[in-house]
PDB file of C-alpha atoms in Angstrom:
ATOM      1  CA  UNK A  27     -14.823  -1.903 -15.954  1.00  0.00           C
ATOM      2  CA  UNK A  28     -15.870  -5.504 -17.803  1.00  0.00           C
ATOM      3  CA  UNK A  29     -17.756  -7.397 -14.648  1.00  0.00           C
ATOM      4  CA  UNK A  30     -18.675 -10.880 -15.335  1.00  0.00           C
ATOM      5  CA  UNK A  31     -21.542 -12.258 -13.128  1.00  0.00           C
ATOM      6  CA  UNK A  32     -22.436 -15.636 -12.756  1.00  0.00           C
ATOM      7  CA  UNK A  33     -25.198 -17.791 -11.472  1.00  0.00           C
ATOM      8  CA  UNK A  34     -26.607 -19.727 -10.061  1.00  0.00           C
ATOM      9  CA  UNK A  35     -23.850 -18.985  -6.936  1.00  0.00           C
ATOM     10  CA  UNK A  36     -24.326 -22.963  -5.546  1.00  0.00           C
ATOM     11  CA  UNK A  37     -25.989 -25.251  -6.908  1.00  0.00           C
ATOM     12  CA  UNK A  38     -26.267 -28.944  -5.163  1.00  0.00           C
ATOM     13  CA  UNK A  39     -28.253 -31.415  -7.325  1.00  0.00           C
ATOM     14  CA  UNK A  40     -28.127 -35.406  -7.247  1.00  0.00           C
ATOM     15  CA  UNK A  41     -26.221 -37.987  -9.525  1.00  0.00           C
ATOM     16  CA  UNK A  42     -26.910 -38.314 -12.879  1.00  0.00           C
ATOM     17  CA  UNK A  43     -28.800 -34.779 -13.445  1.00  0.00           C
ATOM     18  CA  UNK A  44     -28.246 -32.364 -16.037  1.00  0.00           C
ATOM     19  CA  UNK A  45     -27.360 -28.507 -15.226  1.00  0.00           C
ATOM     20  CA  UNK A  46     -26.612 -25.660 -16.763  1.00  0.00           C
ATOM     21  CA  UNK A  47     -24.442 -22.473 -15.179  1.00  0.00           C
ATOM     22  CA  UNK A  48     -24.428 -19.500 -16.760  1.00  0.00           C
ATOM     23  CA  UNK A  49     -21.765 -16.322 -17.310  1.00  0.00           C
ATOM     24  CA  UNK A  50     -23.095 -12.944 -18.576  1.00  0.00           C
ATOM     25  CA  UNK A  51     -20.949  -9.870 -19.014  1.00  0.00           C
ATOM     26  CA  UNK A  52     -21.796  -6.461 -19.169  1.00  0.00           C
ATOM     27  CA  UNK A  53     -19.732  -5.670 -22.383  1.00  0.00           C
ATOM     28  CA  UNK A  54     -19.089  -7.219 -25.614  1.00  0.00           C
ATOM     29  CA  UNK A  55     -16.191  -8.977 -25.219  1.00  0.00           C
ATOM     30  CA  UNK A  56     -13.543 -11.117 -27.412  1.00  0.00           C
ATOM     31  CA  UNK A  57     -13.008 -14.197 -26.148  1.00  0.00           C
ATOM     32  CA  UNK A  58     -13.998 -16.430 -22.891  1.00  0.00           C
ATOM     33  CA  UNK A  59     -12.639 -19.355 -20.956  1.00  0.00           C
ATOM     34  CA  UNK A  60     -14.280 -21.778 -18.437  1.00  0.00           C
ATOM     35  CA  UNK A  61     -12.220 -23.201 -15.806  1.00  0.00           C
ATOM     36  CA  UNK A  62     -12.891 -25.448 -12.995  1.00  0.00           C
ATOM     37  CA  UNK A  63     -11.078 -25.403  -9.490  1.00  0.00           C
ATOM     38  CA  UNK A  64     -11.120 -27.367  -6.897  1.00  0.00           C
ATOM     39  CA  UNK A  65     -10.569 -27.149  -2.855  1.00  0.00           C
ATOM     40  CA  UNK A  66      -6.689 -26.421  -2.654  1.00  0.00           C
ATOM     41  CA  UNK A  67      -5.746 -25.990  -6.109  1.00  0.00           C
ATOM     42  CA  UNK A  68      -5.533 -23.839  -8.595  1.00  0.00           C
ATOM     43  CA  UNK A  69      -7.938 -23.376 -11.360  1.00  0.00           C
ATOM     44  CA  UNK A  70      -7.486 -25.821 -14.512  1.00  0.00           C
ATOM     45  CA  UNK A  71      -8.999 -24.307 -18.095  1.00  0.00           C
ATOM     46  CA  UNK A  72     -11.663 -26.901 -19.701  1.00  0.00           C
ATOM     47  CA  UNK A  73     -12.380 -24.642 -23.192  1.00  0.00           C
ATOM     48  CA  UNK A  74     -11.662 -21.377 -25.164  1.00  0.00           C
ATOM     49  CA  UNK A  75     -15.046 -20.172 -26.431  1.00  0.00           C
ATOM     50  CA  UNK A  76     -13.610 -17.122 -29.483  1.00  0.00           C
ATOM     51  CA  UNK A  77     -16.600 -17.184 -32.150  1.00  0.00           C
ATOM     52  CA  UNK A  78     -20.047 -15.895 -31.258  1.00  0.00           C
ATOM     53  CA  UNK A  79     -22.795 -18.764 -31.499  1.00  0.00           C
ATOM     54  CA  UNK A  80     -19.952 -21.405 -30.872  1.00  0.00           C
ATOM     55  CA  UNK A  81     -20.377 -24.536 -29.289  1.00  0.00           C
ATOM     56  CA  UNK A  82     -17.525 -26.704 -27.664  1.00  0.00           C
ATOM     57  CA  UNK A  83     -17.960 -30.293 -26.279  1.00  0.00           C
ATOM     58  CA  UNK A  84     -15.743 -31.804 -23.790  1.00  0.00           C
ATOM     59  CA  UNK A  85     -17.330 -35.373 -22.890  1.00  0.00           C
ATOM     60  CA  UNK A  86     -20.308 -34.645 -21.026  1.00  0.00           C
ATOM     61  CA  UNK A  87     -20.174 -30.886 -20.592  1.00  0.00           C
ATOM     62  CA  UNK A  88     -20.930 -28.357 -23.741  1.00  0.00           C
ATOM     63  CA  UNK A  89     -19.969 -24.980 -23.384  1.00  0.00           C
ATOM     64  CA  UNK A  90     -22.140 -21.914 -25.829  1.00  0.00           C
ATOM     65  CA  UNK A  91     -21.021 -18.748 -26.175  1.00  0.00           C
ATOM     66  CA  UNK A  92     -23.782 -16.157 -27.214  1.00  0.00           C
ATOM     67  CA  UNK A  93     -24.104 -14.755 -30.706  1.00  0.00           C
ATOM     68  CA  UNK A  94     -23.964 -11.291 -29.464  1.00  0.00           C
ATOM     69  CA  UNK A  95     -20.656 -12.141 -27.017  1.00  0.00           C
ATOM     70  CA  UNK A  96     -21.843 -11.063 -23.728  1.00  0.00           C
ATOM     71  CA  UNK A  97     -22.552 -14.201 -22.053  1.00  0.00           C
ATOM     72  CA  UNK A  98     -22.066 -17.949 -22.109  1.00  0.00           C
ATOM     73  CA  UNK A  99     -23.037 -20.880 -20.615  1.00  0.00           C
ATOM     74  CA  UNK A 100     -22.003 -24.474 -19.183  1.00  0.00           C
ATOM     75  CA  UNK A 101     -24.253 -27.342 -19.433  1.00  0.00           C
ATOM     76  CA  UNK A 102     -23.198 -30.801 -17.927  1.00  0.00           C
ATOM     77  CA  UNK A 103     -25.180 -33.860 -18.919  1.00  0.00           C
ATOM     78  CA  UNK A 104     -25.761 -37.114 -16.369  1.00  0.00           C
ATOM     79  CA  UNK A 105     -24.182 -35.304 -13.520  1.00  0.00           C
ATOM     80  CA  UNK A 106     -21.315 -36.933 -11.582  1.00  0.00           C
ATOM     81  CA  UNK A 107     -19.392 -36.326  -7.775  1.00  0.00           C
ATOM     82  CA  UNK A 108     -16.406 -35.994  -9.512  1.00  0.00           C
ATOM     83  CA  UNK A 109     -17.913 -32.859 -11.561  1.00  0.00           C
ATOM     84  CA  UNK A 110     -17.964 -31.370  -7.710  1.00  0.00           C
ATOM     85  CA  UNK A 111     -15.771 -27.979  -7.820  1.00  0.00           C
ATOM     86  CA  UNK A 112     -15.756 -24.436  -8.754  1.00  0.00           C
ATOM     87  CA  UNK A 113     -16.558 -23.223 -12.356  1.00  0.00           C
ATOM     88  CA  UNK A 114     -15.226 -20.098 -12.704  1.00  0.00           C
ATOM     89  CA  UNK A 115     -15.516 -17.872 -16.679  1.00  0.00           C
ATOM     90  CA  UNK A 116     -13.306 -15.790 -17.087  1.00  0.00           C
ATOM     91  CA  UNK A 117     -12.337 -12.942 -20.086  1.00  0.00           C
ATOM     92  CA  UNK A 118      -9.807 -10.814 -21.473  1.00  0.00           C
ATOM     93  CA  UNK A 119     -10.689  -7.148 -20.948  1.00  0.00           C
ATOM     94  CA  UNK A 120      -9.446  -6.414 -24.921  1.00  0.00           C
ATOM     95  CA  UNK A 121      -8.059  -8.510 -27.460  1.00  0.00           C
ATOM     96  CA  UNK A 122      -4.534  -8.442 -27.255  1.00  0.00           C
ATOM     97  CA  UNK A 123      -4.580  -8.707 -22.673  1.00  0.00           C
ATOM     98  CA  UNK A 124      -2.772 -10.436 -21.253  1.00  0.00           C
ATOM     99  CA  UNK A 125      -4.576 -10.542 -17.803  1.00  0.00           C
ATOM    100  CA  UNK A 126      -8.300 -12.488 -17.208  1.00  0.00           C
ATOM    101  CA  UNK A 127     -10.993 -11.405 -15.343  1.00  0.00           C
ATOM    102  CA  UNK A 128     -12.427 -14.134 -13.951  1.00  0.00           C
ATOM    103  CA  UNK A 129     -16.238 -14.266 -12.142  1.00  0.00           C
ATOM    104  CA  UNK A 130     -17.146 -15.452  -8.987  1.00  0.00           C
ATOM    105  CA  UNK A 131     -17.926 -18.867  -9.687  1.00  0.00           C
ATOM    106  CA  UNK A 132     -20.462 -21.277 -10.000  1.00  0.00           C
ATOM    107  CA  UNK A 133     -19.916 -23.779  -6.572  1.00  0.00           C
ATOM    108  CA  UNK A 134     -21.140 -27.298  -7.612  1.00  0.00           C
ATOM    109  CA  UNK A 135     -22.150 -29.878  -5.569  1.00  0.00           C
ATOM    110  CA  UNK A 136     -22.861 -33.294  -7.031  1.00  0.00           C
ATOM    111  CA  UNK A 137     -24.280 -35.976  -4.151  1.00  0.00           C
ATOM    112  CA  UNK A 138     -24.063 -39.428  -5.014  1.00  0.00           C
TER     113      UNK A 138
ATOM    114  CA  UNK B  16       7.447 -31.555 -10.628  1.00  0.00           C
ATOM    115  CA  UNK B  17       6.729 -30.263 -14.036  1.00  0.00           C
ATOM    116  CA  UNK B  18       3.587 -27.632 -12.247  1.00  0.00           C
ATOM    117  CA  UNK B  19       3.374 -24.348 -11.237  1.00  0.00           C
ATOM    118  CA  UNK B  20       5.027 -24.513  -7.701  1.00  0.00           C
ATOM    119  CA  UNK B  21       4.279 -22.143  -4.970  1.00  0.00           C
ATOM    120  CA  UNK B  22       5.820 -22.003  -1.458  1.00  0.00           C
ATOM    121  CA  UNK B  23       4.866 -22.078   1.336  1.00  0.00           C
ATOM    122  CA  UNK B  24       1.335 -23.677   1.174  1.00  0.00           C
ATOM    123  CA  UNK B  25       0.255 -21.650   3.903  1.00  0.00           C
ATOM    124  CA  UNK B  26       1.425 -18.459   5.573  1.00  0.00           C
ATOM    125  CA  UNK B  27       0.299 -17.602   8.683  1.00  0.00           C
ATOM    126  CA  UNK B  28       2.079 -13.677   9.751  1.00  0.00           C
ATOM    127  CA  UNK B  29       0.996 -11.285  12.462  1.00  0.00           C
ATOM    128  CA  UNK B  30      -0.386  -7.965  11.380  1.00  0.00           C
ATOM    129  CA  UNK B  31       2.306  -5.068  10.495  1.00  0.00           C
ATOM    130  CA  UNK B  32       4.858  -8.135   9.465  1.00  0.00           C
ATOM    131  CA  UNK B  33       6.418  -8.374   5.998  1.00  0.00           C
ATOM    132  CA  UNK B  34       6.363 -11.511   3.681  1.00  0.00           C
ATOM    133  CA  UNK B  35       7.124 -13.366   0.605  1.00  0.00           C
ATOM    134  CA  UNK B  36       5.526 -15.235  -1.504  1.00  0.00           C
ATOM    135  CA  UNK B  37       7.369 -17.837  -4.037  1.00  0.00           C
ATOM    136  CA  UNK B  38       6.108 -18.890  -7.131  1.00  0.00           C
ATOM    137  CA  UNK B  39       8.212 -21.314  -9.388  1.00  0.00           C
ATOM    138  CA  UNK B  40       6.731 -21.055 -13.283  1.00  0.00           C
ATOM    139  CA  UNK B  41       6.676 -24.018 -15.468  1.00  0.00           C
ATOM    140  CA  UNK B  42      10.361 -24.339 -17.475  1.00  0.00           C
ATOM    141  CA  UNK B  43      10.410 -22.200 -20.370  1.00  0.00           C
ATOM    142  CA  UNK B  44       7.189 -20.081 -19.989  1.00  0.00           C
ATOM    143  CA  UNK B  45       7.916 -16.504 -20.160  1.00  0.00           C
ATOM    144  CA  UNK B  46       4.710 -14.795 -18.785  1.00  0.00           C
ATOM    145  CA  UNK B  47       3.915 -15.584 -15.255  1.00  0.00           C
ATOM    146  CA  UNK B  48       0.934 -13.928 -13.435  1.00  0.00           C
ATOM    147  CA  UNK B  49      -0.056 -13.464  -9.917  1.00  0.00           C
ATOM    148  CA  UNK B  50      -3.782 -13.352  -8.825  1.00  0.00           C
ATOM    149  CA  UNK B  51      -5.315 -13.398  -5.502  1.00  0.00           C
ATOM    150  CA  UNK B  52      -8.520 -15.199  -4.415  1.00  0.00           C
ATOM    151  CA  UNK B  53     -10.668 -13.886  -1.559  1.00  0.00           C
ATOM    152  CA  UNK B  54     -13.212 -16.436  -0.317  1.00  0.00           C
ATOM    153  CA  UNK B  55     -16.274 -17.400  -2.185  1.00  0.00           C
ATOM    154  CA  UNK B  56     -14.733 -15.051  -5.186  1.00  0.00           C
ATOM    155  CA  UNK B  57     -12.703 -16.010  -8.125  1.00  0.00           C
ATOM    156  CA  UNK B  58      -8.987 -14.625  -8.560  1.00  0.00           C
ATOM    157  CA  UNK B  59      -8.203 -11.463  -9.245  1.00  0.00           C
ATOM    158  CA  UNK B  60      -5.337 -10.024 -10.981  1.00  0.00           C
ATOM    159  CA  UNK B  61      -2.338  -8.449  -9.494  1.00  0.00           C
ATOM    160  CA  UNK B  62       0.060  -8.092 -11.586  1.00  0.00           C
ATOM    161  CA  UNK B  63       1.781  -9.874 -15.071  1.00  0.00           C
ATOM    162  CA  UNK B  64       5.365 -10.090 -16.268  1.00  0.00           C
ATOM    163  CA  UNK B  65       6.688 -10.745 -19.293  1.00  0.00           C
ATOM    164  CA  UNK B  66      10.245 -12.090 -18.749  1.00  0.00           C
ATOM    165  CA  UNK B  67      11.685 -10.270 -16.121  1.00  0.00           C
ATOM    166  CA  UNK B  68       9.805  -6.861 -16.509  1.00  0.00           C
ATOM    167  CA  UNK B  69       6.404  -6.226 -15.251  1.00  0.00           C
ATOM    168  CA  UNK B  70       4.434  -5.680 -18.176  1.00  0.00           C
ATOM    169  CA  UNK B  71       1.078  -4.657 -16.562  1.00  0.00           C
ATOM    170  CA  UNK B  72       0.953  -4.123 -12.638  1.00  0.00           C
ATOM    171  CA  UNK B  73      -2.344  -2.331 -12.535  1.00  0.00           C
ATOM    172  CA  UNK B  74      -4.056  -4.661 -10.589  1.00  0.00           C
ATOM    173  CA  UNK B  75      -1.808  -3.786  -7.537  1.00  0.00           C
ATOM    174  CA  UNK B  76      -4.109  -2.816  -4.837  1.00  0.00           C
ATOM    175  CA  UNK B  77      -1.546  -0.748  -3.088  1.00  0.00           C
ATOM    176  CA  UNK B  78       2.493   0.160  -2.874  1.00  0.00           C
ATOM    177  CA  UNK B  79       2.640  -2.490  -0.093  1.00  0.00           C
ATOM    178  CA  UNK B  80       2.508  -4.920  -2.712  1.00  0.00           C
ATOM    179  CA  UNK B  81       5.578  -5.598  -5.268  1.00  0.00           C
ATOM    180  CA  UNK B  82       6.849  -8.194  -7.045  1.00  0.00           C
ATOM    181  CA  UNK B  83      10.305  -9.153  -9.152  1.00  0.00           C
ATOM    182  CA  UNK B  84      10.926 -11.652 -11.341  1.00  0.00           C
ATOM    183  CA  UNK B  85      15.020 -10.910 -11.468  1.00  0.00           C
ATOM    184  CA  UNK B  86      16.148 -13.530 -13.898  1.00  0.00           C
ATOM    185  CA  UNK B  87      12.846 -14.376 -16.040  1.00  0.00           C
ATOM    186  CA  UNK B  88      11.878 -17.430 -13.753  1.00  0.00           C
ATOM    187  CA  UNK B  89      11.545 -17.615 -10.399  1.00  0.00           C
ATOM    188  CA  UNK B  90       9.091 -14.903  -9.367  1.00  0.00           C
ATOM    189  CA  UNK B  91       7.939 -13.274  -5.396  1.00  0.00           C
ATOM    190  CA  UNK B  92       5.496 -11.332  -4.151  1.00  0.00           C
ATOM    191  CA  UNK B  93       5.969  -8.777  -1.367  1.00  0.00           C
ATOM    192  CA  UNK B  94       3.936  -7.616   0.855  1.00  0.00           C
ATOM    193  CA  UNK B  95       4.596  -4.923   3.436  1.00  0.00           C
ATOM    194  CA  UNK B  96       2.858  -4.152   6.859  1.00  0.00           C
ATOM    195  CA  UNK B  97       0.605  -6.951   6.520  1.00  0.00           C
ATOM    196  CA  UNK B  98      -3.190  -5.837   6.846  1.00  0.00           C
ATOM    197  CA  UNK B  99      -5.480  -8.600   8.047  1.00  0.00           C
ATOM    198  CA  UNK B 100      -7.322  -7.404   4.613  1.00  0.00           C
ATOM    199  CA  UNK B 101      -4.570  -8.945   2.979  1.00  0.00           C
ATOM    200  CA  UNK B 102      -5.505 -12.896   4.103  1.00  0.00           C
ATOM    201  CA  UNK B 103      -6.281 -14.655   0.851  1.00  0.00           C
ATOM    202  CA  UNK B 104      -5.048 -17.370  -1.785  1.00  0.00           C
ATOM    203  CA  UNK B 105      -2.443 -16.010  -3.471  1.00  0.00           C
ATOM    204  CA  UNK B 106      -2.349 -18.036  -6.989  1.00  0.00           C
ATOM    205  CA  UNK B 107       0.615 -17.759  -9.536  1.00  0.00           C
ATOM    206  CA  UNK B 108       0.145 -18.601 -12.962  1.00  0.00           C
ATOM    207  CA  UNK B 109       2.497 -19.146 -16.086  1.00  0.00           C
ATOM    208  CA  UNK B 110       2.320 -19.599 -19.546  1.00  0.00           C
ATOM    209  CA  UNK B 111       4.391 -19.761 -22.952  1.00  0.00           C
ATOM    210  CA  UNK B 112       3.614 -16.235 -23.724  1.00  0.00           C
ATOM    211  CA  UNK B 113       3.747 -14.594 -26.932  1.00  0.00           C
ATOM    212  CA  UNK B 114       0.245 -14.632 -27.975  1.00  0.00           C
ATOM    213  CA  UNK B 115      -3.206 -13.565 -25.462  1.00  0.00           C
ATOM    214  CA  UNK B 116      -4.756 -16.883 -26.082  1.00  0.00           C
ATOM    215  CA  UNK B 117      -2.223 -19.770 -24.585  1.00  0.00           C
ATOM    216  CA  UNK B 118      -2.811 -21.330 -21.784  1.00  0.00           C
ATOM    217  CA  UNK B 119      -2.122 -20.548 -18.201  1.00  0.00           C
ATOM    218  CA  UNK B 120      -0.887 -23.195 -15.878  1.00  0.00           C
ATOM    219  CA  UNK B 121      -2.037 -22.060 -12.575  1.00  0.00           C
ATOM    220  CA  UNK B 122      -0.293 -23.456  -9.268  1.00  0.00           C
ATOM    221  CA  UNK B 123      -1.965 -24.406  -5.996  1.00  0.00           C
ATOM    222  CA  UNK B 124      -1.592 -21.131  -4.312  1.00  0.00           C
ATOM    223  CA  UNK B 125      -0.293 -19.747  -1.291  1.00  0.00           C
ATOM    224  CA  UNK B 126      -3.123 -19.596   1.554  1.00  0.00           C
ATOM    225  CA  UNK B 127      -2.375 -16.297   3.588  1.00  0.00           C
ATOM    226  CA  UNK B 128      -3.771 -15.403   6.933  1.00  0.00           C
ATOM    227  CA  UNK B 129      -2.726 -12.234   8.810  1.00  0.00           C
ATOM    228  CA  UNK B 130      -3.926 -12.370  12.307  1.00  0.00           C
TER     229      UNK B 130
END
């Protein structure tokens, strides 16, 4: 079984901070998604990391995927409260699933 | 709405009762998904269809749990004798299909609490 652990669990930092969450899995695997969820909703996908040593920007967060594809991360520059949610990863167990296996999450709190 | 749409919001059922769950997929996606989310962990897969077959139903926990999806839209989930075990948020997802890598449109979930 593919497990995906993430960390830190919560983090709560102030406004305009930088952070960085991170996803490591215990297999080689083919392709990884970030998503980010907030309280009564369902999760929304921010980026499809495929390639290993790629790097995706999306405004002020930049998501790497490792160049051996077991883990990635999710750094957010000049934190803000509307980056407050959960950041889940998430994978497909071969290439070719259908189905994700998403980690526990990453909850963020940004204070003003 | 052109969302995922999942009814009801909340679901609150007595232990040893039977319910459904109602998920209504975008128009014209083909795979649709159901996950569940216990708190303080992120979903986890139940089971996937493909039109109206169930292409993969190995996350299943148990054969209290089934699901249809009779005319390739509309889709419920079914639990029997309700376990307080079971209380969760109860997400549906759906996407084009076809290919592993499009995107899945998740709805807002169904919170369920068995008492």
């Amino acid at each position: 079984t593919q497990l995906l652990e993430q960390s830190p669990q919560f983090l709560s930092i102030q406004e305009g901070e930088n952070l960085t969450v991170y996803c490591n899995s215990s297999s080689v695997f083919s392709s990884l998604q970030w998503y980010r969820q907030e309280p009564g909703e369902g999760p929304v996908l921010l980026v499809t990391v495929v390639t290993g040593g790629e790097v995706k920007k999306l405004k002020r967060l930049t998501f790497q995927f490792g160049d051996a594809r077991k883990d990635s991360s999710l750094h957010i520059t000049a934190a803000q409260p509307g980056d407050t949610g959960l950041y889940l990863c998430a994978l497909r167990p071969h290439q070719g699933a259908q189905k994700l296996v998403f980690g526990q999450g990453t909850r963020l709190t940004i204070n003003p | 709405g052109a969302g995922v749409s999942q009814t009801p919001s909340n679901k609150v059922t007595e232990k040893g009762k039977y319910v459904e769950l109602r998920c209504d997929p975008i128009s014209g996606h083909t795979a649709l998904y159901w996950y569940r989310q216990s708190l303080g962990q992120g979903p986890e897969f139940l089971i996937y269809f493909q039109g109206t077959g169930a292409a993969d139903d190995s996350g299943l926990p148990n054969d209290r749990f089934f699901a249809v999806r009779p005319e390739g839209s509309v889709s419920t989930l079914k639990i029997q004798r309700t376990e307080r075990g079971d209380s969760a948020v109860y997400l549906c997802a759906s996407s084009l299909g076809g290919t592993w890598n499009t995107e899945a449109f998740f709805g807002q979930g169904t919170r369920l609490t068995v008492v």
